[in-house]
Amino acid sequence: MKRNAFLLFFTMACVQLTAAQSRLDSLRHMLEQAPVQEKVYIHMDNTCYFKGDTIWYKAYVVRADNNHYTDMSRLMYVELVSPDGLVVERQQLIVSEKGYSSGDFALKDSLYSGFYELRAYTRWMLNFCVTEHPYGRKDREQFYNHQMAADFFRQYGTIYSRVFPVYERPDSAGNYGQKYIVSRPKQRLDKELKPNLNLRFYPESGNLVAGTRCRLAFEATTEEGECVNNLQLQIGTQTARTEYMGRGSFEMEIPEDGSLPKAHCTYKGKEYSFNLPKVEKRGVTVRMIPPLTPPKQEGKDKWREDADGKAGWRFRLAARGLDSTKEYGYAVLCRGMLQHFQRIDLGSGNGEEGETEIQLPKLPTGVNDLIIFN
């Protein structure tokens, strides 16, 4: 009887392990079969323009997996967007077999000066990274109905976007040293913005987990979106300061009970306090570790020599409150294509840290996404 019970238990354990492996294998197969994305690059003939000028550009469409000229889309859309977010002109270009096309936008005198945006995309690119920018009742009242507001604030993370200034026509011909922008008069007078301070926090892993050490980035801006430099934060017993364009980072130990101090600072003689992000009781955090060997200062070949050795970026996982009977893994994606897929052991899930190393030469250039999953 005991032998039968042992065999039954052993069989159930094997079935559960096989089921977990099959689920991870199916997930890996899904990531390997993910559709290829496209990217658009645009070369403009200048970095700024005046009213009456013509914007000349050349656009390239490439595959995201190998950066070769696309063999997928043959029609590309290029839009000139006003500072109010309205499309001034939309052009449809036929992409050549070599993956490029060209066009121009005439900046008519009827346009007003300001910061314009050049957007470019293919229809295929609109299938990826679609989000909706948060907006309130005041923003929605600017449109005829809710659907128009939703369409306006919808964002596509894969389209090409570049912002550039368009200045007023010079007072005298050829005097391009005078660069000034005249604000467009509004039909509705908005309430004057107060010089308040906004502070946003971005945990490195997306969330803070109790009982782990986490790194947080932060961004300090005014109500008008202007970055605030030389700002010092006081978080409990430690301090942090903005490093570049109102942004900085710091690390902290998250208490077991999830209680966090507030972040205090002083801006233009006024005291501010901000709450840190919510702490989760269970989950996984990821912290990037700098290269083991600092890169040499002179020359790219020196850095590649270090990277081919023991140098490289590592990430440290800290798990909390997870089910140790389940299998876990990570995937690294670049431009939507799977680069690495590996099972990992997160221990008992009681705050133990497991470490995995990824070498720089094994990752393609660009933005790489690290995803932890069960």
GROMACS .gro file of C-alpha atoms in nm:
model
  374
    1MET     CA    1   0.000   0.000   0.000
    2LYS     CA    2   0.282   0.237   0.089
    3ARG     CA    3   0.457   0.150  -0.236
    4ASN     CA    4   0.142   0.228  -0.435
    5ALA     CA    5   0.102   0.559  -0.254
    6PHE     CA    6   0.465   0.648  -0.327
    7LEU     CA    7   0.424   0.557  -0.694
    8LEU     CA    8   0.107   0.766  -0.713
    9PHE     CA    9   0.280   1.065  -0.554
   10PHE     CA   10   0.583   1.026  -0.782
   11THR     CA   11   0.360   1.000  -1.089
   12MET     CA   12   0.165   1.315  -0.992
   13ALA     CA   13   0.489   1.505  -0.934
   14CYS     CA   14   0.619   1.401  -1.277
   15VAL     CA   15   0.291   1.504  -1.440
   16GLN     CA   16   0.303   1.847  -1.271
   17LEU     CA   17   0.667   1.899  -1.374
   18THR     CA   18   0.590   1.795  -1.732
   19ALA     CA   19   0.291   2.028  -1.744
   20ALA     CA   20   0.501   2.318  -1.615
   21GLN     CA   21   0.774   2.247  -1.870
   22SER     CA   22   0.520   2.221  -2.151
   23ARG     CA   23   0.372   2.559  -2.054
   24LEU     CA   24   0.717   2.721  -2.050
   25ASP     CA   25   0.804   2.555  -2.380
   26SER     CA   26   0.480   2.678  -2.535
   27LEU     CA   27   0.556   3.030  -2.411
   28ARG     CA   28   0.905   3.012  -2.557
   29HIS     CA   29   0.761   2.887  -2.888
   30MET     CA   30   0.514   3.177  -2.888
   31LEU     CA   31   0.793   3.430  -2.832
   32GLU     CA   32   1.006   3.271  -3.104
   33GLN     CA   33   0.714   3.291  -3.346
   34ALA     CA   34   0.630   3.654  -3.259
   35PRO     CA   35   0.561   3.868  -3.568
   36VAL     CA   36   0.847   4.084  -3.696
   37GLN     CA   37   0.809   4.456  -3.636
   38GLU     CA   38   0.913   4.741  -3.864
   39LYS     CA   39   1.099   5.064  -3.790
   40VAL     CA   40   1.115   5.398  -3.971
   41TYR     CA   41   1.412   5.635  -3.978
   42ILE     CA   42   1.399   5.986  -4.126
   43HIS     CA   43   1.680   6.218  -4.233
   44MET     CA   44   1.580   6.587  -4.241
   45ASP     CA   45   1.772   6.858  -4.421
   46ASN     CA   46   1.786   7.085  -4.114
   47THR     CA   47   1.735   7.095  -3.737
   48CYS     CA   48   1.510   7.404  -3.734
   49TYR     CA   49   1.301   7.598  -3.986
   50PHE     CA   50   1.136   7.935  -4.049
   51LYS     CA   51   0.788   8.005  -4.179
   52GLY     CA   52   0.802   7.987  -4.557
   53ASP     CA   53   1.075   7.720  -4.563
   54THR     CA   54   1.039   7.373  -4.710
   55ILE     CA   55   1.119   7.061  -4.510
   56TRP     CA   56   1.300   6.806  -4.722
   57TYR     CA   57   1.333   6.454  -4.585
   58LYS     CA   58   1.430   6.099  -4.677
   59ALA     CA   59   1.270   5.805  -4.499
   60TYR     CA   60   1.389   5.446  -4.455
   61VAL     CA   61   1.178   5.147  -4.352
   62VAL     CA   62   1.363   4.846  -4.208
   63ARG     CA   63   1.281   4.517  -4.039
   64ALA     CA   64   1.326   4.530  -3.662
   65ASP     CA   65   1.485   4.186  -3.639
   66ASN     CA   66   1.790   4.251  -3.860
   67ASN     CA   67   1.771   4.623  -3.959
   68HIS     CA   68   1.761   4.526  -4.328
   69TYR     CA   69   1.534   4.703  -4.574
   70THR     CA   70   1.177   4.589  -4.528
   71ASP     CA   71   1.013   4.334  -4.753
   72MET     CA   72   0.674   4.374  -4.581
   73SER     CA   73   0.515   4.718  -4.618
   74ARG     CA   74   0.512   4.914  -4.942
   75LEU     CA   75   0.317   5.218  -4.820
   76MET     CA   76   0.439   5.464  -4.558
   77TYR     CA   77   0.259   5.757  -4.394
   78VAL     CA   78   0.440   6.077  -4.293
   79GLU     CA   79   0.257   6.344  -4.092
   80LEU     CA   80   0.336   6.703  -3.997
   81VAL     CA   81   0.173   6.777  -3.660
   82SER     CA   82   0.116   7.128  -3.519
   83PRO     CA   83   0.201   7.234  -3.161
   84ASP     CA   84  -0.169   7.180  -3.075
   85GLY     CA   85  -0.142   6.815  -3.181
   86LEU     CA   86  -0.340   6.858  -3.503
   87VAL     CA   87  -0.228   6.698  -3.830
   88VAL     CA   88  -0.134   6.978  -4.071
   89GLU     CA   89  -0.062   6.744  -4.361
   90ARG     CA   90  -0.041   6.369  -4.415
   91GLN     CA   91   0.156   6.222  -4.704
   92GLN     CA   92   0.143   5.868  -4.842
   93LEU     CA   93   0.471   5.748  -4.987
   94ILE     CA   94   0.546   5.434  -5.184
   95VAL     CA   95   0.845   5.253  -5.034
   96SER     CA   96   1.092   5.142  -5.298
   97GLU     CA   97   1.233   4.791  -5.318
   98LYS     CA   98   1.543   4.920  -5.140
   99GLY     CA   99   1.330   5.033  -4.845
  100TYR     CA  100   1.338   5.412  -4.875
  101SER     CA  101   1.138   5.707  -5.004
  102SER     CA  102   1.148   6.087  -4.988
  103GLY     CA  103   0.919   6.388  -4.970
  104ASP     CA  104   0.879   6.746  -4.852
  105PHE     CA  105   0.648   6.972  -4.649
  106ALA     CA  106   0.600   7.340  -4.737
  107LEU     CA  107   0.565   7.557  -4.424
  108LYS     CA  108   0.305   7.807  -4.543
  109ASP     CA  109   0.284   8.158  -4.405
  110SER     CA  110  -0.062   8.075  -4.270
  111LEU     CA  111   0.097   7.840  -4.016
  112TYR     CA  112   0.197   7.973  -3.678
  113SER     CA  113   0.538   7.931  -3.519
  114GLY     CA  114   0.608   7.676  -3.249
  115PHE     CA  115   0.740   7.324  -3.197
  116TYR     CA  116   0.613   7.087  -3.466
  117GLU     CA  117   0.633   6.709  -3.481
  118LEU     CA  118   0.721   6.486  -3.774
  119ARG     CA  119   0.568   6.138  -3.747
  120ALA     CA  120   0.619   5.843  -3.979
  121TYR     CA  121   0.480   5.489  -3.973
  122THR     CA  122   0.343   5.199  -4.171
  123ARG     CA  123   0.007   5.036  -4.105
  124TRP     CA  124   0.186   4.728  -3.975
  125MET     CA  125   0.361   4.935  -3.706
  126LEU     CA  126   0.025   5.041  -3.557
  127ASN     CA  127  -0.031   4.687  -3.429
  128PHE     CA  128   0.238   4.713  -3.159
  129CYS     CA  129   0.280   4.902  -2.829
  130VAL     CA  130  -0.059   5.077  -2.830
  131THR     CA  131  -0.136   5.272  -2.510
  132GLU     CA  132  -0.367   5.556  -2.407
  133HIS     CA  133  -0.224   5.869  -2.251
  134PRO     CA  134  -0.416   5.955  -1.932
  135TYR     CA  135  -0.642   6.258  -1.961
  136GLY     CA  136  -0.909   6.424  -1.750
  137ARG     CA  137  -1.245   6.591  -1.790
  138LYS     CA  138  -1.090   6.926  -1.880
  139ASP     CA  139  -0.899   6.767  -2.169
  140ARG     CA  140  -1.205   6.574  -2.287
  141GLU     CA  141  -1.412   6.893  -2.305
  142GLN     CA  142  -1.186   7.017  -2.587
  143PHE     CA  143  -1.345   6.757  -2.821
  144TYR     CA  144  -1.692   6.698  -2.960
  145ASN     CA  145  -1.729   6.350  -2.806
  146HIS     CA  146  -1.544   6.090  -2.601
  147GLN     CA  147  -1.432   5.889  -2.904
  148MET     CA  148  -1.247   6.186  -3.053
  149ALA     CA  149  -1.069   6.240  -2.720
  150ALA     CA  150  -0.972   5.872  -2.700
  151ASP     CA  151  -0.838   5.879  -3.057
  152PHE     CA  152  -0.639   6.195  -2.985
  153PHE     CA  153  -0.473   6.063  -2.669
  154ARG     CA  154  -0.399   5.716  -2.809
  155GLN     CA  155  -0.026   5.657  -2.843
  156TYR     CA  156   0.165   5.416  -3.065
  157GLY     CA  157   0.503   5.333  -2.917
  158THR     CA  158   0.666   5.211  -3.237
  159ILE     CA  159   0.610   5.507  -3.471
  160TYR     CA  160   0.890   5.747  -3.560
  161SER     CA  161   0.863   6.089  -3.394
  162ARG     CA  162   1.082   6.397  -3.404
  163VAL     CA  163   1.009   6.744  -3.265
  164PHE     CA  164   1.169   7.056  -3.415
  165PRO     CA  165   1.112   7.434  -3.389
  166VAL     CA  166   0.955   7.652  -3.658
  167TYR     CA  167   1.037   8.020  -3.607
  168GLU     CA  168   0.870   8.335  -3.735
  169ARG     CA  169   0.989   8.472  -4.069
  170PRO     CA  170   1.291   8.706  -4.023
  171ASP     CA  171   1.218   9.079  -4.017
  172SER     CA  172   1.477   9.132  -4.289
  173ALA     CA  173   1.573   8.888  -4.563
  174GLY     CA  174   1.871   8.671  -4.473
  175ASN     CA  175   1.877   8.775  -4.104
  176TYR     CA  176   1.837   8.425  -3.964
  177GLY     CA  177   2.006   8.514  -3.636
  178GLN     CA  178   1.671   8.636  -3.502
  179LYS     CA  179   1.483   8.326  -3.390
  180TYR     CA  180   1.161   8.383  -3.203
  181ILE     CA  181   0.828   8.208  -3.161
  182VAL     CA  182   0.496   8.388  -3.121
  183SER     CA  183   0.238   8.199  -2.917
  184ARG     CA  184  -0.088   8.135  -3.095
  185PRO     CA  185  -0.386   8.318  -2.935
  186LYS     CA  186  -0.630   8.074  -2.775
  187GLN     CA  187  -1.007   8.089  -2.794
  188ARG     CA  188  -1.037   7.968  -2.437
  189LEU     CA  189  -0.838   8.124  -2.155
  190ASP     CA  190  -0.694   7.852  -1.934
  191LYS     CA  191  -0.639   7.905  -1.566
  192GLU     CA  192  -0.290   8.033  -1.494
  193LEU     CA  193  -0.069   7.750  -1.380
  194LYS     CA  194   0.087   7.773  -1.037
  195PRO     CA  195   0.460   7.707  -0.991
  196ASN     CA  196   0.388   7.369  -0.830
  197LEU     CA  197   0.630   7.078  -0.828
  198ASN     CA  198   0.552   6.733  -0.968
  199LEU     CA  199   0.757   6.433  -0.864
  200ARG     CA  200   0.715   6.091  -1.028
  201PHE     CA  201   0.883   5.769  -0.917
  202TYR     CA  202   0.977   5.475  -1.142
  203PRO     CA  203   1.082   5.150  -0.966
  204GLU     CA  204   1.339   4.965  -1.174
  205SER     CA  205   1.126   4.650  -1.183
  206GLY     CA  206   0.796   4.833  -1.220
  207ASN     CA  207   0.695   4.757  -0.858
  208LEU     CA  208   0.836   4.769  -0.507
  209VAL     CA  209   0.834   4.437  -0.321
  210ALA     CA  210   0.845   4.408   0.061
  211GLY     CA  211   1.163   4.267   0.211
  212THR     CA  212   1.383   4.340  -0.091
  213ARG     CA  213   1.631   4.606  -0.200
  214CYS     CA  214   1.503   4.817  -0.488
  215ARG     CA  215   1.629   5.099  -0.706
  216LEU     CA  216   1.397   5.388  -0.790
  217ALA     CA  217   1.435   5.655  -1.054
  218PHE     CA  218   1.252   5.985  -1.016
  219GLU     CA  219   1.167   6.285  -1.231
  220ALA     CA  220   1.095   6.636  -1.104
  221THR     CA  221   0.899   6.877  -1.327
  222THR     CA  222   0.686   7.187  -1.296
  223GLU     CA  223   0.319   7.210  -1.391
  224GLU     CA  224   0.428   7.320  -1.740
  225GLY     CA  225   0.655   7.015  -1.781
  226GLU     CA  226   0.983   7.201  -1.730
  227CYS     CA  227   1.252   6.987  -1.565
  228VAL     CA  228   1.375   7.095  -1.220
  229ASN     CA  229   1.750   7.068  -1.165
  230ASN     CA  230   1.954   7.092  -0.845
  231LEU     CA  231   1.671   6.945  -0.639
  232GLN     CA  232   1.755   6.745  -0.326
  233LEU     CA  233   1.520   6.480  -0.186
  234GLN     CA  234   1.517   6.354   0.171
  235ILE     CA  235   1.382   5.998   0.197
  236GLY     CA  236   1.406   5.883   0.556
  237THR     CA  237   1.775   5.892   0.649
  238GLN     CA  238   1.910   5.908   0.294
  239THR     CA  239   1.927   6.187   0.038
  240ALA     CA  240   1.907   6.191  -0.342
  241ARG     CA  241   1.967   6.467  -0.593
  242THR     CA  242   1.863   6.527  -0.952
  243GLU     CA  243   2.149   6.445  -1.187
  244TYR     CA  244   2.031   6.540  -1.536
  245MET     CA  245   1.717   6.713  -1.666
  246GLY     CA  246   1.536   6.678  -1.336
  247ARG     CA  247   1.606   6.305  -1.307
  248GLY     CA  248   1.793   6.095  -1.055
  249SER     CA  249   1.787   5.762  -0.877
  250PHE     CA  250   1.845   5.600  -0.537
  251GLU     CA  251   1.831   5.258  -0.372
  252MET     CA  252   1.654   5.161  -0.053
  253GLU     CA  253   1.563   4.859   0.157
  254ILE     CA  254   1.189   4.796   0.154
  255PRO     CA  255   1.065   4.700   0.506
  256GLU     CA  256   0.881   4.373   0.561
  257ASP     CA  257   0.563   4.556   0.662
  258GLY     CA  258   0.574   4.774   0.350
  259SER     CA  259   0.580   5.104   0.542
  260LEU     CA  260   0.779   5.368   0.356
  261PRO     CA  261   0.879   5.722   0.449
  262LYS     CA  262   0.771   6.015   0.237
  263ALA     CA  263   1.006   6.203   0.009
  264HIS     CA  264   1.055   6.563   0.124
  265CYS     CA  265   1.208   6.853  -0.069
  266THR     CA  266   1.210   7.232  -0.092
  267TYR     CA  267   1.137   7.417  -0.417
  268LYS     CA  268   1.129   7.797  -0.445
  269GLY     CA  269   1.091   7.834  -0.070
  270LYS     CA  270   0.798   7.593  -0.044
  271GLU     CA  271   0.805   7.255   0.133
  272TYR     CA  272   0.678   6.949  -0.057
  273SER     CA  273   0.621   6.588   0.044
  274PHE     CA  274   0.540   6.296  -0.186
  275ASN     CA  275   0.434   5.936  -0.131
  276LEU     CA  276   0.650   5.659  -0.272
  277PRO     CA  277   0.488   5.392  -0.494
  278LYS     CA  278   0.275   5.118  -0.340
  279VAL     CA  279   0.462   4.818  -0.197
  280GLU     CA  280   0.360   4.470  -0.310
  281LYS     CA  281   0.372   4.181  -0.061
  282ARG     CA  282   0.486   3.927  -0.322
  283GLY     CA  283   0.671   3.943  -0.650
  284VAL     CA  284   1.015   3.966  -0.810
  285THR     CA  285   1.246   4.266  -0.833
  286VAL     CA  286   1.531   4.314  -1.079
  287ARG     CA  287   1.841   4.526  -1.017
  288MET     CA  288   2.100   4.586  -1.285
  289ILE     CA  289   2.461   4.549  -1.172
  290PRO     CA  290   2.734   4.757  -1.347
  291PRO     CA  291   3.009   4.579  -1.545
  292LEU     CA  292   3.255   4.376  -1.340
  293THR     CA  293   3.544   4.556  -1.510
  294PRO     CA  294   3.499   4.931  -1.575
  295PRO     CA  295   3.530   5.014  -1.946
  296LYS     CA  296   3.849   5.182  -2.057
  297GLN     CA  297   3.827   5.548  -2.140
  298GLU     CA  298   4.017   5.538  -2.466
  299GLY     CA  299   3.880   5.370  -2.773
  300LYS     CA  300   3.599   5.132  -2.856
  301ASP     CA  301   3.836   4.837  -2.907
  302LYS     CA  302   3.947   4.862  -2.545
  303TRP     CA  303   3.586   4.834  -2.427
  304ARG     CA  304   3.514   4.539  -2.656
  305GLU     CA  305   3.822   4.365  -2.520
  306ASP     CA  306   3.686   4.403  -2.167
  307ALA     CA  307   3.336   4.299  -2.272
  308ASP     CA  308   3.464   3.981  -2.437
  309GLY     CA  309   3.635   3.894  -2.111
  310LYS     CA  310   3.460   3.894  -1.774
  311ALA     CA  311   3.293   4.233  -1.810
  312GLY     CA  312   2.923   4.260  -1.882
  313TRP     CA  313   2.591   4.358  -1.734
  314ARG     CA  314   2.431   4.136  -1.473
  315PHE     CA  315   2.092   4.151  -1.310
  316ARG     CA  316   2.007   4.035  -0.959
  317LEU     CA  317   1.665   3.888  -0.885
  318ALA     CA  318   1.500   3.910  -0.543
  319ALA     CA  319   1.184   3.701  -0.497
  320ARG     CA  320   0.929   3.733  -0.220
  321GLY     CA  321   0.622   3.527  -0.136
  322LEU     CA  322   0.632   3.313  -0.450
  323ASP     CA  323   0.524   2.952  -0.491
  324SER     CA  324   0.847   2.749  -0.488
  325THR     CA  325   0.675   2.454  -0.659
  326LYS     CA  326   0.631   2.651  -0.982
  327GLU     CA  327   0.890   2.703  -1.250
  328TYR     CA  328   1.009   3.048  -1.347
  329GLY     CA  329   1.206   3.186  -1.637
  330TYR     CA  330   1.320   3.503  -1.809
  331ALA     CA  331   1.317   3.625  -2.166
  332VAL     CA  332   1.521   3.903  -2.327
  333LEU     CA  333   1.365   4.072  -2.630
  334CYS     CA  334   1.508   4.337  -2.858
  335ARG     CA  335   1.279   4.513  -3.104
  336GLY     CA  336   1.018   4.247  -3.036
  337MET     CA  337   1.248   3.954  -3.122
  338LEU     CA  338   1.349   3.688  -2.870
  339GLN     CA  339   1.722   3.697  -2.784
  340HIS     CA  340   1.743   3.480  -2.471
  341PHE     CA  341   1.511   3.234  -2.298
  342GLN     CA  342   1.617   3.055  -1.981
  343ARG     CA  343   1.463   2.887  -1.679
  344ILE     CA  344   1.570   3.025  -1.341
  345ASP     CA  345   1.553   2.908  -0.981
  346LEU     CA  346   1.409   3.170  -0.747
  347GLY     CA  347   1.474   2.962  -0.437
  348SER     CA  348   1.208   2.945  -0.170
  349GLY     CA  349   1.078   3.288  -0.259
  350ASN     CA  350   1.145   3.421   0.093
  351GLY     CA  351   1.368   3.708  -0.005
  352GLU     CA  352   1.653   3.491  -0.132
  353GLU     CA  353   1.846   3.640  -0.422
  354GLY     CA  354   1.942   3.445  -0.731
  355GLU     CA  355   2.197   3.593  -0.971
  356THR     CA  356   2.223   3.545  -1.346
  357GLU     CA  357   2.482   3.704  -1.573
  358ILE     CA  358   2.431   3.827  -1.929
  359GLN     CA  359   2.733   3.929  -2.135
  360LEU     CA  360   2.712   4.246  -2.340
  361PRO     CA  361   2.843   4.093  -2.667
  362LYS     CA  362   2.552   3.848  -2.664
  363LEU     CA  363   2.293   4.126  -2.679
  364PRO     CA  364   2.221   4.336  -2.990
  365THR     CA  365   2.252   4.712  -2.978
  366GLY     CA  366   1.934   4.898  -2.896
  367VAL     CA  367   1.676   4.866  -2.619
  368ASN     CA  368   1.654   4.518  -2.465
  369ASP     CA  369   1.353   4.414  -2.255
  370LEU     CA  370   1.398   4.172  -1.966
  371ILE     CA  371   1.077   3.986  -1.869
  372ILE     CA  372   1.038   3.756  -1.566
  373PHE     CA  373   0.746   3.510  -1.582
  374ASN     CA  374   0.607   3.184  -1.443
   0.00000   0.00000   0.00000
